[in-house]
mmCIF file of C-alpha atoms in Angstrom:
data_model
loop_
_atom_site.group_PDB
_atom_site.id
_atom_site.type_symbol
_atom_site.label_atom_id
_atom_site.label_comp_id
_atom_site.label_asym_id
_atom_site.label_seq_id
_atom_site.Cartn_x
_atom_site.Cartn_y
_atom_site.Cartn_z
ATOM 1 C CA UNK A 1 72.012 -34.318 78.810
ATOM 2 C CA UNK A 2 69.549 -32.652 76.571
ATOM 3 C CA UNK A 3 67.503 -34.706 74.075
ATOM 4 C CA UNK A 4 69.263 -33.573 70.861
ATOM 5 C CA UNK A 5 72.509 -34.801 72.496
ATOM 6 C CA UNK A 6 70.926 -38.444 73.307
ATOM 7 C CA UNK A 7 72.778 -39.956 70.543
ATOM 8 C CA UNK A 8 74.989 -39.439 67.447
ATOM 9 C CA UNK A 9 73.231 -39.929 64.115
ATOM 10 C CA UNK A 10 70.038 -41.402 64.668
ATOM 11 C CA UNK A 11 68.493 -41.088 60.872
ATOM 12 C CA UNK A 12 69.557 -44.105 58.048
ATOM 13 C CA UNK A 13 71.444 -43.618 55.213
ATOM 14 C CA UNK A 14 70.493 -46.102 52.306
ATOM 15 C CA UNK A 15 70.438 -45.120 48.430
ATOM 16 C CA UNK A 16 67.092 -43.468 46.911
ATOM 17 C CA UNK A 17 66.180 -45.228 43.945
ATOM 18 C CA UNK A 18 66.560 -43.214 40.704
ATOM 19 C CA UNK A 19 62.992 -42.237 39.407
ATOM 20 C CA UNK A 20 62.522 -43.781 36.024
ATOM 21 C CA UNK A 21 62.311 -40.687 33.413
ATOM 22 C CA UNK A 22 60.046 -42.671 31.455
ATOM 23 C CA UNK A 23 57.548 -43.105 33.328
ATOM 24 C CA UNK A 24 57.767 -39.410 35.039
ATOM 25 C CA UNK A 25 57.700 -36.796 32.301
ATOM 26 C CA UNK A 26 55.646 -34.032 33.723
ATOM 27 C CA UNK A 27 56.813 -34.669 37.041
ATOM 28 C CA UNK A 28 60.603 -34.537 35.967
ATOM 29 C CA UNK A 29 60.078 -31.192 33.658
ATOM 30 C CA UNK A 30 58.478 -29.708 37.415
ATOM 31 C CA UNK A 31 60.721 -30.415 39.550
ATOM 32 C CA UNK A 32 63.474 -30.095 37.119
ATOM 33 C CA UNK A 33 62.640 -26.232 36.573
ATOM 34 C CA UNK A 34 61.428 -25.416 40.216
ATOM 35 C CA UNK A 35 64.431 -26.860 41.361
ATOM 36 C CA UNK A 36 67.935 -24.379 41.770
ATOM 37 C CA UNK A 37 70.795 -25.272 40.250
ATOM 38 C CA UNK A 38 74.111 -23.565 41.452
ATOM 39 C CA UNK A 39 74.674 -22.826 37.495
ATOM 40 C CA UNK A 40 71.249 -20.914 37.291
ATOM 41 C CA UNK A 41 71.798 -18.223 39.509
ATOM 42 C CA UNK A 42 72.946 -14.590 38.392
ATOM 43 C CA UNK A 43 75.982 -14.593 40.565
ATOM 44 C CA UNK A 44 76.625 -10.727 39.666
ATOM 45 C CA UNK A 45 73.146 -10.498 41.431
ATOM 46 C CA UNK A 46 74.225 -12.533 44.471
ATOM 47 C CA UNK A 47 75.152 -10.586 47.772
ATOM 48 C CA UNK A 48 77.028 -12.667 50.553
ATOM 49 C CA UNK A 49 78.777 -10.650 53.645
ATOM 50 C CA UNK A 50 80.012 -12.463 56.211
ATOM 51 C CA UNK A 51 81.649 -10.168 59.671
ATOM 52 C CA UNK A 52 83.427 -13.451 60.774
ATOM 53 C CA UNK A 53 88.019 -13.682 60.310
ATOM 54 C CA UNK A 54 87.813 -17.742 60.418
ATOM 55 C CA UNK A 55 85.351 -17.613 56.793
ATOM 56 C CA UNK A 56 88.042 -20.752 55.637
ATOM 57 C CA UNK A 57 86.883 -22.782 58.927
ATOM 58 C CA UNK A 58 83.527 -22.085 57.997
ATOM 59 C CA UNK A 59 84.316 -23.290 54.126
ATOM 60 C CA UNK A 60 85.793 -26.637 55.553
ATOM 61 C CA UNK A 61 83.727 -27.119 57.796
ATOM 62 C CA UNK A 62 80.357 -26.803 54.587
ATOM 63 C CA UNK A 63 82.479 -28.769 52.335
ATOM 64 C CA UNK A 64 83.523 -31.693 54.326
ATOM 65 C CA UNK A 65 81.637 -32.339 57.033
ATOM 66 C CA UNK A 66 77.765 -31.912 55.931
ATOM 67 C CA UNK A 67 76.752 -34.913 54.297
ATOM 68 C CA UNK A 68 74.442 -34.283 50.985
ATOM 69 C CA UNK A 69 75.259 -37.350 49.127
ATOM 70 C CA UNK A 70 75.582 -35.906 46.172
ATOM 71 C CA UNK A 71 78.978 -35.351 44.472
ATOM 72 C CA UNK A 72 80.544 -32.396 45.160
ATOM 73 C CA UNK A 73 83.327 -30.045 43.203
ATOM 74 C CA UNK A 74 86.509 -31.398 44.533
ATOM 75 C CA UNK A 75 88.789 -29.500 41.749
ATOM 76 C CA UNK A 76 89.015 -26.155 43.119
ATOM 77 C CA UNK A 77 93.288 -25.636 45.102
ATOM 78 C CA UNK A 78 91.565 -23.764 47.894
ATOM 79 C CA UNK A 79 88.814 -23.255 49.938
ATOM 80 C CA UNK A 80 85.826 -21.224 48.428
ATOM 81 C CA UNK A 81 83.672 -20.061 51.180
ATOM 82 C CA UNK A 82 80.392 -19.311 48.319
ATOM 83 C CA UNK A 83 81.105 -21.873 46.290
ATOM 84 C CA UNK A 84 80.197 -24.224 48.982
ATOM 85 C CA UNK A 85 76.990 -22.260 50.232
ATOM 86 C CA UNK A 86 76.096 -22.511 46.078
ATOM 87 C CA UNK A 87 76.689 -26.415 46.890
ATOM 88 C CA UNK A 88 74.751 -26.183 49.967
ATOM 89 C CA UNK A 89 71.748 -23.875 48.097
ATOM 90 C CA UNK A 90 71.508 -26.570 45.245
ATOM 91 C CA UNK A 91 71.248 -29.811 47.689
ATOM 92 C CA UNK A 92 68.473 -27.831 49.364
ATOM 93 C CA UNK A 93 67.038 -27.251 46.649
ATOM 94 C CA UNK A 94 67.004 -30.661 45.355
ATOM 95 C CA UNK A 95 65.262 -32.097 48.672
ATOM 96 C CA UNK A 96 62.788 -29.586 48.806
ATOM 97 C CA UNK A 97 61.506 -30.095 45.363
ATOM 98 C CA UNK A 98 61.630 -33.556 45.667
ATOM 99 C CA UNK A 99 60.066 -33.853 48.805
ATOM 100 C CA UNK A 100 58.565 -31.050 50.346
ATOM 101 C CA UNK A 101 60.912 -30.177 52.840
ATOM 102 C CA UNK A 102 64.328 -30.561 53.404
ATOM 103 C CA UNK A 103 65.332 -31.819 57.075
ATOM 104 C CA UNK A 104 68.782 -31.264 57.811
ATOM 105 C CA UNK A 105 70.020 -33.880 61.394
ATOM 106 C CA UNK A 106 73.210 -32.401 63.606
ATOM 107 C CA UNK A 107 75.352 -35.419 64.444
ATOM 108 C CA UNK A 108 77.169 -34.818 68.196
ATOM 109 C CA UNK A 109 79.883 -36.585 69.594
ATOM 110 C CA UNK A 110 79.630 -37.879 72.773
ATOM 111 C CA UNK A 111 80.820 -34.920 74.810
ATOM 112 C CA UNK A 112 77.365 -33.447 72.763
ATOM 113 C CA UNK A 113 79.566 -31.236 70.554
ATOM 114 C CA UNK A 114 78.411 -31.114 66.860
ATOM 115 C CA UNK A 115 80.623 -32.585 64.511
ATOM 116 C CA UNK A 116 79.247 -33.134 61.389
ATOM 117 C CA UNK A 117 75.232 -32.454 59.849
ATOM 118 C CA UNK A 118 73.610 -34.569 57.324
ATOM 119 C CA UNK A 119 70.593 -34.698 55.166
ATOM 120 C CA UNK A 120 68.159 -36.925 56.224
ATOM 121 C CA UNK A 121 67.851 -39.766 52.893
ATOM 122 C CA UNK A 122 63.693 -40.400 51.591
ATOM 123 C CA UNK A 123 60.617 -38.758 53.182
ATOM 124 C CA UNK A 124 60.428 -37.153 56.162
ATOM 125 C CA UNK A 125 57.414 -35.917 58.320
ATOM 126 C CA UNK A 126 57.303 -33.348 60.813
ATOM 127 C CA UNK A 127 55.338 -34.041 63.933
ATOM 128 C CA UNK A 128 55.490 -31.049 66.562
ATOM 129 C CA UNK A 129 57.953 -32.876 68.733
ATOM 130 C CA UNK A 130 60.116 -35.312 66.284
ATOM 131 C CA UNK A 131 60.503 -35.887 62.782
ATOM 132 C CA UNK A 132 59.879 -39.408 61.234
ATOM 133 C CA UNK A 133 62.437 -40.684 58.781
ATOM 134 C CA UNK A 134 60.124 -43.185 56.654
ATOM 135 C CA UNK A 135 62.006 -46.026 55.277
ATOM 136 C CA UNK A 136 60.972 -47.902 52.288
ATOM 137 C CA UNK A 137 59.682 -51.791 53.623
ATOM 138 C CA UNK A 138 62.453 -53.129 50.883
ATOM 139 C CA UNK A 139 64.981 -51.049 52.009
ATOM 140 C CA UNK A 140 63.602 -51.424 55.932
ATOM 141 C CA UNK A 141 63.539 -55.762 55.213
ATOM 142 C CA UNK A 142 67.364 -55.662 53.700
ATOM 143 C CA UNK A 143 68.753 -53.765 56.454
ATOM 144 C CA UNK A 144 66.746 -55.151 59.436
ATOM 145 C CA UNK A 145 65.598 -51.802 60.250
ATOM 146 C CA UNK A 146 62.162 -50.034 61.444
ATOM 147 C CA UNK A 147 60.418 -48.006 58.510
ATOM 148 C CA UNK A 148 59.671 -44.981 60.349
ATOM 149 C CA UNK A 149 62.884 -43.943 62.638
ATOM 150 C CA UNK A 150 61.847 -41.235 65.268
ATOM 151 C CA UNK A 151 64.523 -37.851 65.357
ATOM 152 C CA UNK A 152 63.785 -35.075 67.727
ATOM 153 C CA UNK A 153 62.793 -31.613 66.303
ATOM 154 C CA UNK A 154 66.059 -30.188 68.669
ATOM 155 C CA UNK A 155 68.405 -32.433 66.984
ATOM 156 C CA UNK A 156 67.344 -30.907 63.184
ATOM 157 C CA UNK A 157 67.193 -27.936 61.221
ATOM 158 C CA UNK A 158 64.093 -28.181 59.447
ATOM 159 C CA UNK A 159 62.882 -26.139 56.088
ATOM 160 C CA UNK A 160 59.882 -26.747 54.620
ATOM 161 C CA UNK A 161 57.863 -25.763 51.768
ATOM 162 C CA UNK A 162 57.003 -22.583 51.553
ATOM 163 C CA UNK A 163 53.976 -21.634 53.275
ATOM 164 C CA UNK A 164 53.817 -17.825 50.693
ATOM 165 C CA UNK A 165 53.354 -20.440 47.547
ATOM 166 C CA UNK A 166 51.102 -23.321 48.933
ATOM 167 C CA UNK A 167 51.213 -25.661 52.232
ATOM 168 C CA UNK A 168 53.139 -28.691 52.450
ATOM 169 C CA UNK A 169 50.129 -30.915 51.637
ATOM 170 C CA UNK A 170 48.927 -29.493 48.550
ATOM 171 C CA UNK A 171 52.410 -29.177 47.456
ATOM 172 C CA UNK A 172 53.029 -33.191 48.324
ATOM 173 C CA UNK A 173 49.372 -33.363 46.637
ATOM 174 C CA UNK A 174 50.086 -31.940 43.477
ATOM 175 C CA UNK A 175 52.908 -34.236 43.398
ATOM 176 C CA UNK A 176 51.242 -37.657 44.108
ATOM 177 C CA UNK A 177 48.707 -36.553 41.427
ATOM 178 C CA UNK A 178 51.234 -35.056 38.355
ATOM 179 C CA UNK A 179 52.586 -39.005 38.972
ATOM 180 C CA UNK A 180 49.174 -39.938 38.081
ATOM 181 C CA UNK A 181 48.799 -38.254 35.097
ATOM 182 C CA UNK A 182 51.979 -39.378 33.980
ATOM 183 C CA UNK A 183 51.515 -42.805 34.114
ATOM 184 C CA UNK A 184 48.518 -41.488 31.841
ATOM 185 C CA UNK A 185 50.506 -39.516 29.151
ATOM 186 C CA UNK A 186 50.319 -40.571 25.911
ATOM 187 C CA UNK A 187 53.630 -38.664 24.781
ATOM 188 C CA UNK A 188 55.980 -41.594 25.008
ATOM 189 C CA UNK A 189 53.061 -44.267 23.226
ATOM 190 C CA UNK A 190 54.773 -45.037 20.139
ATOM 191 C CA UNK A 191 58.184 -46.437 22.519
ATOM 192 C CA UNK A 192 55.540 -47.461 24.882
ATOM 193 C CA UNK A 193 52.235 -48.912 23.417
ATOM 194 C CA UNK A 194 49.706 -48.278 25.953
ATOM 195 C CA UNK A 195 45.970 -49.771 26.053
ATOM 196 C CA UNK A 196 44.545 -47.141 25.086
ATOM 197 C CA UNK A 197 46.672 -46.337 21.728
ATOM 198 C CA UNK A 198 44.269 -49.700 20.853
ATOM 199 C CA UNK A 199 40.832 -48.210 21.457
ATOM 200 C CA UNK A 200 38.954 -47.129 18.532
ATOM 201 C CA UNK A 201 38.469 -43.824 17.973
ATOM 202 C CA UNK A 202 41.637 -43.242 20.741
ATOM 203 C CA UNK A 203 43.039 -39.685 19.651
ATOM 204 C CA UNK A 204 46.054 -39.029 21.515
ATOM 205 C CA UNK A 205 46.165 -34.996 20.948
ATOM 206 C CA UNK A 206 43.240 -34.575 22.179
ATOM 207 C CA UNK A 207 44.204 -36.770 25.107
ATOM 208 C CA UNK A 208 47.938 -34.686 25.726
ATOM 209 C CA UNK A 209 46.042 -31.529 25.041
ATOM 210 C CA UNK A 210 42.998 -32.228 28.126
ATOM 211 C CA UNK A 211 46.426 -33.260 30.225
ATOM 212 C CA UNK A 212 47.527 -30.029 30.016
ATOM 213 C CA UNK A 213 45.029 -28.162 30.865
ATOM 214 C CA UNK A 214 44.473 -30.731 34.157
ATOM 215 C CA UNK A 215 48.507 -30.086 34.631
ATOM 216 C CA UNK A 216 47.889 -26.159 34.368
ATOM 217 C CA UNK A 217 45.204 -26.101 36.709
ATOM 218 C CA UNK A 218 46.842 -28.801 39.006
ATOM 219 C CA UNK A 219 50.095 -26.214 39.591
ATOM 220 C CA UNK A 220 47.801 -23.119 39.597
ATOM 221 C CA UNK A 221 49.715 -22.121 42.875
ATOM 222 C CA UNK A 222 52.859 -23.075 41.932
ATOM 223 C CA UNK A 223 52.108 -20.849 38.172
ATOM 224 C CA UNK A 224 54.774 -23.471 36.628
ATOM 225 C CA UNK A 225 54.539 -22.287 32.727
ATOM 226 C CA UNK A 226 55.028 -25.955 31.447
ATOM 227 C CA UNK A 227 57.339 -24.551 29.395
ATOM 228 C CA UNK A 228 55.029 -22.961 27.009
ATOM 229 C CA UNK A 229 56.692 -20.065 26.745
ATOM 230 C CA UNK A 230 59.013 -22.278 24.477
ATOM 231 C CA UNK A 231 56.614 -23.652 21.904
ATOM 232 C CA UNK A 232 54.203 -22.089 19.197
ATOM 233 C CA UNK A 233 51.774 -21.428 22.212
ATOM 234 C CA UNK A 234 48.957 -22.578 19.988
ATOM 235 C CA UNK A 235 47.189 -24.512 22.899
ATOM 236 C CA UNK A 236 47.711 -21.036 25.265
ATOM 237 C CA UNK A 237 47.193 -17.375 24.429
ATOM 238 C CA UNK A 238 50.440 -15.523 24.336
ATOM 239 C CA UNK A 239 49.593 -13.346 26.743
ATOM 240 C CA UNK A 240 48.361 -16.100 29.499
ATOM 241 C CA UNK A 241 52.063 -18.197 28.704
ATOM 242 C CA UNK A 242 53.800 -15.228 29.254
ATOM 243 C CA UNK A 243 51.981 -14.449 32.886
ATOM 244 C CA UNK A 244 52.325 -17.969 33.889
ATOM 245 C CA UNK A 245 56.198 -17.528 32.850
ATOM 246 C CA UNK A 246 56.261 -14.361 35.426
ATOM 247 C CA UNK A 247 54.617 -15.906 38.534
ATOM 248 C CA UNK A 248 56.247 -18.803 38.224
ATOM 249 C CA UNK A 249 59.546 -17.014 38.438
ATOM 250 C CA UNK A 250 58.024 -14.840 41.444
ATOM 251 C CA UNK A 251 57.726 -18.590 43.019
ATOM 252 C CA UNK A 252 61.311 -19.177 42.638
ATOM 253 C CA UNK A 253 62.532 -15.898 44.145
ATOM 254 C CA UNK A 254 60.156 -16.750 47.331
ATOM 255 C CA UNK A 255 61.714 -20.367 47.248
ATOM 256 C CA UNK A 256 65.624 -18.882 46.858
ATOM 257 C CA UNK A 257 64.693 -16.238 49.805
ATOM 258 C CA UNK A 258 63.687 -19.146 52.138
ATOM 259 C CA UNK A 259 66.390 -21.551 51.406
ATOM 260 C CA UNK A 260 68.824 -18.340 52.092
ATOM 261 C CA UNK A 261 67.094 -18.131 55.094
ATOM 262 C CA UNK A 262 67.334 -21.741 56.150
ATOM 263 C CA UNK A 263 71.236 -21.542 55.260
ATOM 264 C CA UNK A 264 71.775 -18.356 56.823
ATOM 265 C CA UNK A 265 70.162 -19.862 60.137
ATOM 266 C CA UNK A 266 72.242 -23.455 60.093
ATOM 267 C CA UNK A 267 75.672 -21.169 59.523
ATOM 268 C CA UNK A 268 75.102 -18.655 62.211
ATOM 269 C CA UNK A 269 73.938 -21.779 64.907
ATOM 270 C CA UNK A 270 77.003 -23.294 64.236
ATOM 271 C CA UNK A 271 79.587 -20.209 63.723
ATOM 272 C CA UNK A 272 77.740 -17.490 66.299
ATOM 273 C CA UNK A 273 80.494 -14.817 65.237
ATOM 274 C CA UNK A 274 79.621 -14.899 61.317
ATOM 275 C CA UNK A 275 76.607 -13.015 60.547
ATOM 276 C CA UNK A 276 76.059 -14.263 57.476
ATOM 277 C CA UNK A 277 73.620 -12.702 55.121
ATOM 278 C CA UNK A 278 72.963 -13.736 51.832
ATOM 279 C CA UNK A 279 70.729 -11.922 49.699
ATOM 280 C CA UNK A 280 69.706 -12.011 45.903
ATOM 281 C CA UNK A 281 69.357 -7.892 43.983
ATOM 282 C CA UNK A 282 66.117 -8.983 42.033
ATOM 283 C CA UNK A 283 63.275 -9.221 44.732
ATOM 284 C CA UNK A 284 59.620 -10.142 44.748
ATOM 285 C CA UNK A 285 58.626 -6.207 45.090
ATOM 286 C CA UNK A 286 60.307 -5.782 41.680
ATOM 287 C CA UNK A 287 58.740 -9.129 40.350
ATOM 288 C CA UNK A 288 55.573 -8.035 41.611
ATOM 289 C CA UNK A 289 55.590 -4.400 39.582
ATOM 290 C CA UNK A 290 56.468 -6.192 36.221
ATOM 291 C CA UNK A 291 53.454 -8.660 36.823
ATOM 292 C CA UNK A 292 51.485 -5.670 37.429
ATOM 293 C CA UNK A 293 52.591 -3.539 34.400
ATOM 294 C CA UNK A 294 52.674 -6.398 32.098
ATOM 295 C CA UNK A 295 48.531 -6.676 33.025
ATOM 296 C CA UNK A 296 48.384 -3.044 32.285
ATOM 297 C CA UNK A 297 49.898 -3.657 29.015
ATOM 298 C CA UNK A 298 52.826 -1.757 29.894
ATOM 299 C CA UNK A 299 55.355 -4.996 28.806
ATOM 300 C CA UNK A 300 58.357 -3.986 26.269
ATOM 301 C CA UNK A 301 59.704 -6.728 24.461
ATOM 302 C CA UNK A 302 63.375 -5.394 25.323
ATOM 303 C CA UNK A 303 62.125 -6.119 29.333
ATOM 304 C CA UNK A 304 60.995 -9.806 28.535
ATOM 305 C CA UNK A 305 64.242 -10.329 27.487
ATOM 306 C CA UNK A 306 65.554 -8.313 30.419
ATOM 307 C CA UNK A 307 63.930 -10.697 32.969
ATOM 308 C CA UNK A 308 65.308 -13.734 31.462
ATOM 309 C CA UNK A 309 68.420 -12.822 31.858
ATOM 310 C CA UNK A 310 68.304 -11.389 35.202
ATOM 311 C CA UNK A 311 65.600 -13.315 36.945
ATOM 312 C CA UNK A 312 66.224 -17.714 38.097
#
């Protein structure tokens, strides 16, 4: 029997602790802005085509046989393939943004038939032949489990953070460094006084400005706008903030395209006759032309409003 059929489920299910937003001010905003909420996708520009005549069968599998550990809408009276695909997209996006990868385990029965898919919980490290699910020590102790669970790569669908944007190593470093910055963020010092606020001559506003500069350097490859386009722009120029915002939309388009390809891979492997194709009308080439025109000064206000309406 092939290695991928050795067992049913290998990965371990456990509740992932909810992050404390109070202590993750910047990183929480960053991941929220980078993630793909299904409600942010402009469906007028979304194209989903499929050749299979059994669309309800595919929708039923995605609805009932894919464990995502997220709340799933069940108010609909009928199966809707587009809705199921958008919910799967949101799940993959959240995992990709929070962990730098999304690994989905294929669950086979004793006859080698694939019966379910399950998003692997927590941190997952990608090796040459195996993926390693890292179990937090306190959870491993409670569940009487090992802290590292090895799963054959052949038993998984794997998506990593787009290398066109940055390496997964760089992305995880961004998350780690941002958490360290959050621990020193003076934003909530009034409600949560730190030792710094008691230091003579300490200037919380100056501290905040320095952190803003550090954060922009840290997220340069991602081009996160830090929501600066919604502020007064007194610290950074309007040109810089707008250019950064446009480049961030390019980042999100790249991520969206990679997630589309990942979903196509999953569905087309499970249902070979499906030939699923997902596309977004707005392309990388489109946003690249807009960025170049902006650099040349060809960027009317009406175009800016159009981009806000049409892009992610």
